[in-house]
Short mmCIF file of C-alpha atoms and ligand atoms in Angstrom, two decimals:
data_model
loop_
_atom_site.label_atom_id
_atom_site.label_comp_id
_atom_site.label_asym_id
_atom_site.label_seq_id
_atom_site.Cartn_x
_atom_site.Cartn_y
_atom_site.Cartn_z
CA MET A 1 148.52 31.17 40.00
CA THR A 2 149.75 27.66 39.69
CA THR A 3 150.33 24.59 41.78
CA ARG A 4 154.00 23.92 42.31
CA LEU A 5 155.56 20.46 42.71
CA TYR A 6 158.89 19.96 44.41
CA THR A 7 160.82 16.75 44.12
CA HIS A 8 164.49 15.74 43.76
CA PRO A 9 166.44 12.67 42.57
CA VAL A 10 168.17 12.41 45.97
CA PHE A 11 164.84 11.37 47.49
CA LEU A 12 165.30 8.06 45.65
CA GLU A 13 168.68 7.56 47.31
CA HIS A 14 167.42 7.28 50.89
CA LEU A 15 167.54 3.49 51.01
CA THR A 16 165.69 1.12 53.34
CA PRO A 17 166.19 -2.64 53.80
CA PRO A 18 164.72 -5.06 51.21
CA GLY A 19 160.98 -5.51 51.71
CA HIS A 20 160.61 -2.26 53.68
CA PRO A 21 157.33 -0.50 52.79
CA GLU A 22 158.88 2.99 52.80
CA ARG A 23 160.86 2.53 49.59
CA PRO A 24 162.06 4.60 46.61
CA ASP A 25 159.44 3.00 44.32
CA ARG A 26 156.83 5.08 46.12
CA LEU A 27 158.20 8.24 44.53
CA ARG A 28 158.64 6.53 41.17
CA ALA A 29 154.92 5.63 41.24
CA ILE A 30 154.03 9.25 42.03
CA GLU A 31 156.32 10.52 39.28
CA ARG A 32 154.68 8.17 36.75
CA VAL A 33 151.15 9.20 37.56
CA LEU A 34 152.00 12.92 37.51
CA ASP A 35 153.60 12.47 34.09
CA ASP A 36 150.11 12.32 32.63
CA GLU A 37 149.02 15.15 30.39
CA ALA A 38 146.38 16.11 32.96
CA PHE A 39 149.24 17.47 35.08
CA SER A 40 151.08 19.38 32.36
CA ALA A 41 150.23 22.71 34.05
CA LEU A 42 152.10 21.72 37.22
CA ASP A 43 155.02 24.02 37.95
CA ARG A 44 157.74 21.39 38.49
CA VAL A 45 160.77 22.62 40.41
CA GLU A 46 163.76 20.70 41.70
CA ALA A 47 163.91 20.96 45.48
CA PRO A 48 166.58 23.39 46.65
CA GLU A 49 169.28 22.43 49.09
CA GLY A 50 168.01 22.70 52.63
CA ASP A 51 169.37 25.00 55.33
CA GLU A 52 170.54 22.64 58.08
CA ALA A 53 170.14 25.40 60.67
CA THR A 54 166.37 25.22 60.25
CA ILE A 55 166.34 21.67 61.65
CA LEU A 56 166.93 23.33 65.01
CA TYR A 57 163.49 24.95 64.80
CA ALA A 58 162.05 21.58 65.85
CA HIS A 59 164.94 19.48 67.19
CA PRO A 60 167.72 20.01 69.76
CA GLU A 61 171.28 20.25 68.50
CA ASP A 62 172.57 17.11 70.23
CA PHE A 63 169.84 15.02 68.59
CA VAL A 64 170.67 16.46 65.17
CA GLY A 65 174.31 15.54 65.80
CA ARG A 66 173.32 12.00 66.77
CA VAL A 67 171.39 11.51 63.53
CA ARG A 68 174.27 12.90 61.49
CA ALA A 69 176.72 10.60 63.27
CA ALA A 70 174.50 7.59 62.56
CA ILE A 71 174.60 8.06 58.76
CA PRO A 72 176.78 5.21 57.37
CA GLU A 73 179.44 5.54 54.68
CA THR A 74 178.16 2.38 53.01
CA GLY A 75 175.20 0.08 53.44
CA ILE A 76 172.12 0.63 55.57
CA VAL A 77 172.04 1.06 59.36
CA SER A 78 169.08 0.75 61.72
CA ILE A 79 168.13 3.85 63.71
CA ASP A 80 165.31 1.99 65.43
CA ALA A 81 163.26 -1.15 64.72
CA ASP A 82 161.74 0.27 61.53
CA THR A 83 163.78 3.38 60.78
CA SER A 84 167.02 3.22 58.84
CA ALA A 85 169.62 5.38 57.15
CA SER A 86 171.89 4.97 54.12
CA PRO A 87 174.76 7.20 52.93
CA LYS A 88 172.43 9.67 51.15
CA SER A 89 169.78 9.79 53.88
CA TRP A 90 171.15 12.99 55.43
CA LEU A 91 171.07 14.82 52.11
CA ALA A 92 167.60 13.44 51.33
CA ALA A 93 166.21 14.52 54.72
CA VAL A 94 167.78 17.98 54.51
CA THR A 95 166.55 18.41 50.92
CA ALA A 96 163.03 17.44 52.01
CA ILE A 97 163.27 20.23 54.57
CA GLY A 98 164.61 22.58 51.90
CA ALA A 99 161.64 21.79 49.67
CA ALA A 100 159.11 22.29 52.47
CA ASN A 101 160.64 25.61 53.50
CA ALA A 102 160.80 26.75 49.85
CA ALA A 103 157.13 25.83 49.52
CA VAL A 104 156.39 28.07 52.50
CA ASP A 105 158.33 30.88 50.80
CA ASP A 106 156.37 30.31 47.58
CA VAL A 107 152.94 30.65 49.13
CA PHE A 108 153.91 33.68 51.24
CA GLU A 109 155.68 35.40 48.35
CA GLY A 110 153.01 34.65 45.74
CA ARG A 111 154.97 32.33 43.46
CA ALA A 112 152.40 29.56 43.76
CA ALA A 113 148.80 29.18 44.84
CA ASN A 114 149.70 25.98 46.66
CA VAL A 115 152.53 23.44 46.66
CA PHE A 116 152.91 19.67 46.91
CA VAL A 117 156.25 18.29 48.08
CA ALA A 118 156.94 14.70 46.96
CA ALA A 119 159.84 13.82 49.23
CA ARG A 120 161.14 11.06 51.43
CA PRO A 121 161.97 10.19 54.14
CA PRO A 122 158.65 11.23 55.71
CA GLY A 123 158.63 13.26 58.93
CA HIS A 124 155.57 13.20 61.17
CA HIS A 125 156.74 10.48 63.58
CA ALA A 126 160.02 12.28 64.39
CA GLU A 127 159.71 13.69 67.89
CA LYS A 128 161.85 16.50 69.32
CA ALA A 129 164.68 14.11 70.13
CA THR A 130 163.65 10.76 68.63
CA ALA A 131 163.86 9.52 65.04
CA MET A 132 161.25 6.78 64.54
CA GLY A 133 158.56 5.36 62.28
CA PHE A 134 160.58 5.77 59.04
CA CYS A 135 161.20 9.46 59.95
CA LEU A 136 164.48 11.24 60.78
CA PHE A 137 163.40 14.89 61.13
CA ASN A 138 159.93 16.40 61.36
CA THR A 139 159.70 18.27 58.08
CA ALA A 140 156.17 19.62 58.67
CA ALA A 141 157.09 20.96 62.11
CA ILE A 142 160.22 22.64 60.78
CA ALA A 143 158.22 24.22 57.93
CA ALA A 144 155.62 25.54 60.39
CA ARG A 145 158.26 27.16 62.57
CA TYR A 146 160.06 28.44 59.44
CA ALA A 147 156.84 30.22 58.42
CA GLN A 148 156.76 31.85 61.83
CA GLU A 149 160.44 32.85 61.79
CA LYS A 150 160.78 33.96 58.18
CA HIS A 151 157.29 35.18 57.31
CA LEU A 152 156.06 36.19 60.75
CA ALA A 153 153.09 33.84 60.57
CA GLU A 154 151.35 34.02 63.92
CA ARG A 155 149.32 30.85 63.66
CA VAL A 156 150.04 27.76 61.57
CA ALA A 157 147.68 24.78 61.30
CA ILE A 158 149.05 21.34 60.48
CA VAL A 159 146.40 18.87 59.30
CA ASP A 160 147.64 15.27 59.28
CA TRP A 161 145.47 12.72 57.47
CA ASP A 162 148.13 10.01 57.39
CA VAL A 163 146.56 6.83 58.80
CA HIS A 164 149.13 6.82 61.62
CA HIS A 165 149.07 9.41 64.36
CA GLY A 166 151.76 12.07 64.00
CA ASN A 167 153.18 11.59 67.47
CA GLY A 168 156.24 13.61 66.51
CA THR A 169 154.33 16.70 65.45
CA GLN A 170 152.15 16.44 68.55
CA ASP A 171 155.28 16.15 70.74
CA ILE A 172 156.96 19.18 69.18
CA PHE A 173 153.94 21.48 69.52
CA TRP A 174 152.50 20.00 72.74
CA ASP A 175 152.88 23.26 74.66
CA ASP A 176 152.90 25.70 71.73
CA PRO A 177 149.45 27.23 71.13
CA SER A 178 150.74 29.10 68.05
CA VAL A 179 150.50 25.84 66.08
CA LEU A 180 147.27 23.85 65.74
CA TYR A 181 147.79 20.13 65.13
CA CYS A 182 144.77 18.19 63.84
CA SER A 183 145.06 14.49 63.05
CA THR A 184 142.76 11.80 61.70
CA HIS A 185 144.28 8.35 62.16
CA GLN A 186 143.41 4.73 62.82
CA MET A 187 143.35 3.78 66.49
CA PRO A 188 144.57 1.37 67.73
CA LEU A 189 147.59 1.43 65.44
CA TYR A 190 151.27 2.43 65.49
CA PRO A 191 152.54 4.52 67.26
CA GLY A 192 149.78 4.22 69.89
CA THR A 193 149.30 7.92 70.61
CA GLY A 194 146.49 10.15 69.34
CA ALA A 195 143.62 9.71 71.80
CA LYS A 196 140.99 12.44 71.88
CA SER A 197 142.08 13.19 75.44
CA GLU A 198 145.55 14.32 74.26
CA THR A 199 144.96 18.04 73.78
CA GLY A 200 148.29 19.75 74.61
CA ALA A 201 147.76 23.45 75.25
CA GLY A 202 144.31 23.16 73.67
CA ASN A 203 146.04 23.16 70.27
CA ILE A 204 146.03 19.39 69.67
CA VAL A 205 142.90 17.93 68.06
CA ASN A 206 142.94 14.18 67.61
CA ALA A 207 140.19 12.41 65.69
CA PRO A 208 140.88 8.68 65.98
CA LEU A 209 139.14 6.35 63.52
CA ALA A 210 138.20 2.76 64.36
CA PRO A 211 139.68 -0.01 62.19
CA SER A 212 137.58 -1.03 59.17
CA THR A 213 135.81 2.31 58.98
CA GLY A 214 135.91 4.37 55.81
CA SER A 215 134.71 7.43 54.00
CA ASP A 216 131.72 8.32 56.20
CA THR A 217 133.65 8.16 59.46
CA PHE A 218 136.62 10.05 58.03
CA ARG A 219 134.48 12.81 56.55
CA ASP A 220 132.48 13.08 59.75
CA ALA A 221 135.72 13.48 61.75
CA PHE A 222 136.83 16.16 59.35
CA LEU A 223 133.51 18.02 59.47
CA SER A 224 132.93 17.72 63.20
CA ARG A 225 136.46 18.14 64.60
CA VAL A 226 139.13 19.21 62.10
CA LEU A 227 137.36 21.95 60.15
CA PRO A 228 135.71 23.67 63.16
CA SER A 229 139.11 23.73 64.88
CA ILE A 230 140.65 25.45 61.87
CA ASP A 231 137.81 27.97 61.76
CA ALA A 232 138.30 28.81 65.43
CA PHE A 233 142.10 29.04 65.05
CA GLN A 234 142.18 31.19 61.88
CA PRO A 235 145.62 30.09 60.69
CA ASP A 236 147.93 32.20 58.52
CA LEU A 237 149.09 29.00 56.78
CA ILE A 238 147.78 25.45 56.45
CA ILE A 239 150.29 22.61 56.12
CA ILE A 240 149.00 19.14 55.22
CA SER A 241 150.88 16.10 56.46
CA ALA A 242 149.63 14.20 53.44
CA GLY A 243 149.94 10.49 54.02
CA PHE A 244 147.86 8.26 51.77
CA ASP A 245 147.96 5.07 53.83
CA ALA A 246 144.32 5.40 54.87
CA HIS A 247 143.58 4.20 51.30
CA HIS A 248 141.72 0.88 51.26
CA ARG A 249 144.54 -0.85 49.36
CA ASP A 250 147.23 0.09 51.88
CA PRO A 251 148.94 -2.88 53.59
CA LEU A 252 149.80 -1.12 56.87
CA ALA A 253 146.33 -0.12 58.06
CA ALA A 254 142.63 -0.92 57.86
CA ILE A 255 140.88 2.34 56.96
CA ASN A 256 138.98 2.20 53.70
CA LEU A 257 139.31 5.57 52.01
CA THR A 258 139.28 6.04 48.25
CA GLU A 259 140.89 8.64 46.02
CA ASP A 260 137.62 10.60 46.17
CA ASP A 261 138.06 11.08 49.91
CA PHE A 262 141.47 12.67 49.44
CA ASP A 263 140.04 14.87 46.68
CA TRP A 264 137.24 15.93 49.04
CA ALA A 265 139.51 16.58 52.05
CA THR A 266 141.88 18.60 49.86
CA GLY A 267 138.99 20.73 48.67
CA GLN A 268 137.79 21.30 52.24
CA LEU A 269 141.24 22.50 53.33
CA MET A 270 141.59 24.70 50.24
CA GLU A 271 138.29 26.31 51.11
CA ARG A 272 139.55 26.96 54.67
CA ALA A 273 142.87 28.28 53.35
CA GLY A 274 140.87 30.69 51.19
CA ARG A 275 138.78 31.78 54.13
CA HIS A 276 141.57 32.25 56.70
CA SER A 277 145.04 31.96 55.17
CA GLY A 278 145.11 33.94 51.93
CA ASN A 279 144.89 30.54 50.17
CA ARG A 280 148.32 29.58 51.55
CA LEU A 281 148.46 25.78 51.55
CA VAL A 282 151.53 23.54 51.56
CA SER A 283 151.18 19.76 51.31
CA LEU A 284 153.97 17.39 52.32
CA LEU A 285 154.01 13.69 51.46
CA GLU A 286 154.08 11.41 54.49
CA GLY A 287 153.05 7.72 54.21
CA GLY A 288 151.24 5.58 51.62
CA TYR A 289 152.61 2.13 50.90
CA ASP A 290 150.48 0.53 48.21
CA LEU A 291 151.95 1.90 45.01
CA GLN A 292 148.67 2.02 43.10
CA GLY A 293 146.67 3.40 46.04
CA LEU A 294 149.39 5.99 46.63
CA ALA A 295 149.68 7.05 43.00
CA PHE A 296 145.93 7.37 42.42
CA SER A 297 145.48 9.22 45.72
CA VAL A 298 148.28 11.68 44.95
CA ALA A 299 146.74 12.23 41.52
CA ALA A 300 143.39 13.08 43.12
CA HIS A 301 145.06 15.32 45.72
CA VAL A 302 147.27 17.24 43.28
CA GLY A 303 144.49 17.41 40.70
CA ARG A 304 142.30 19.09 43.30
CA LEU A 305 145.09 21.49 44.31
CA MET A 306 145.44 22.50 40.65
CA LYS A 307 141.75 23.39 40.38
CA GLY A 308 142.52 26.37 42.64
ZN1 ZN B 1 151.45 6.48 57.96
#
């Protein structure tokens, strides 16, 4: 069984203002590093068109309509202080959802051992009815609910190691014990949520990391909070909200992880997926804003996924 990679040219056409960290070059850097011969065994598939109806798994219809109405015919419009949309942003966001849902299909139907989706815009800050933090729709949340609707998954775990707290994913599953949300993130940092005391229906596990900490603190949070929560929950599927902005080179945060940490965390989650989830593991790109840190971290992550 192979590791599948979904991407699509339209992900380069979601445009942000000049100087914005969440930019198309991020995906170009990932594409370059995965071009290496070491990744020749990757099963590369163009992301399919998304089913817009699945957006409603995580967002109310009037909000979806508001986002659609905000998409400009030309230029770039601001959705909030740091979130914007360009003419192709709708198609990019819906295709990201299509890729994530297809990845769920792949792991449930045995077409891939695991899948990495290299898409943008990211998703984990999008709350039920608020687009924010570079995110329009919450791709990971939609994919989790899609697994429940289409494949009758009873329990889905979302593990979010992006350096920012996934306030959107927490908001969507706040009172839904069928989805476990575990997050490691720098605190204090945008968006300000993610305290240990935020536990939802007992299904929210936040592991905040102090600024300037690194590998030891991250791995300890994983070993002491994230992994035991997964073991207790016994998910049918693990989804990773894979942001790589906890890398030491990243300009938006002050956590000092290296590529080796992402390799290690990937291996830990693969081991848990083997133990509880029939190996089913889907990884979705979130943040990561230093092009070299991002590319090397994705290489470590995907390389580990490919080891099976
Ligand atoms: Zn982030």
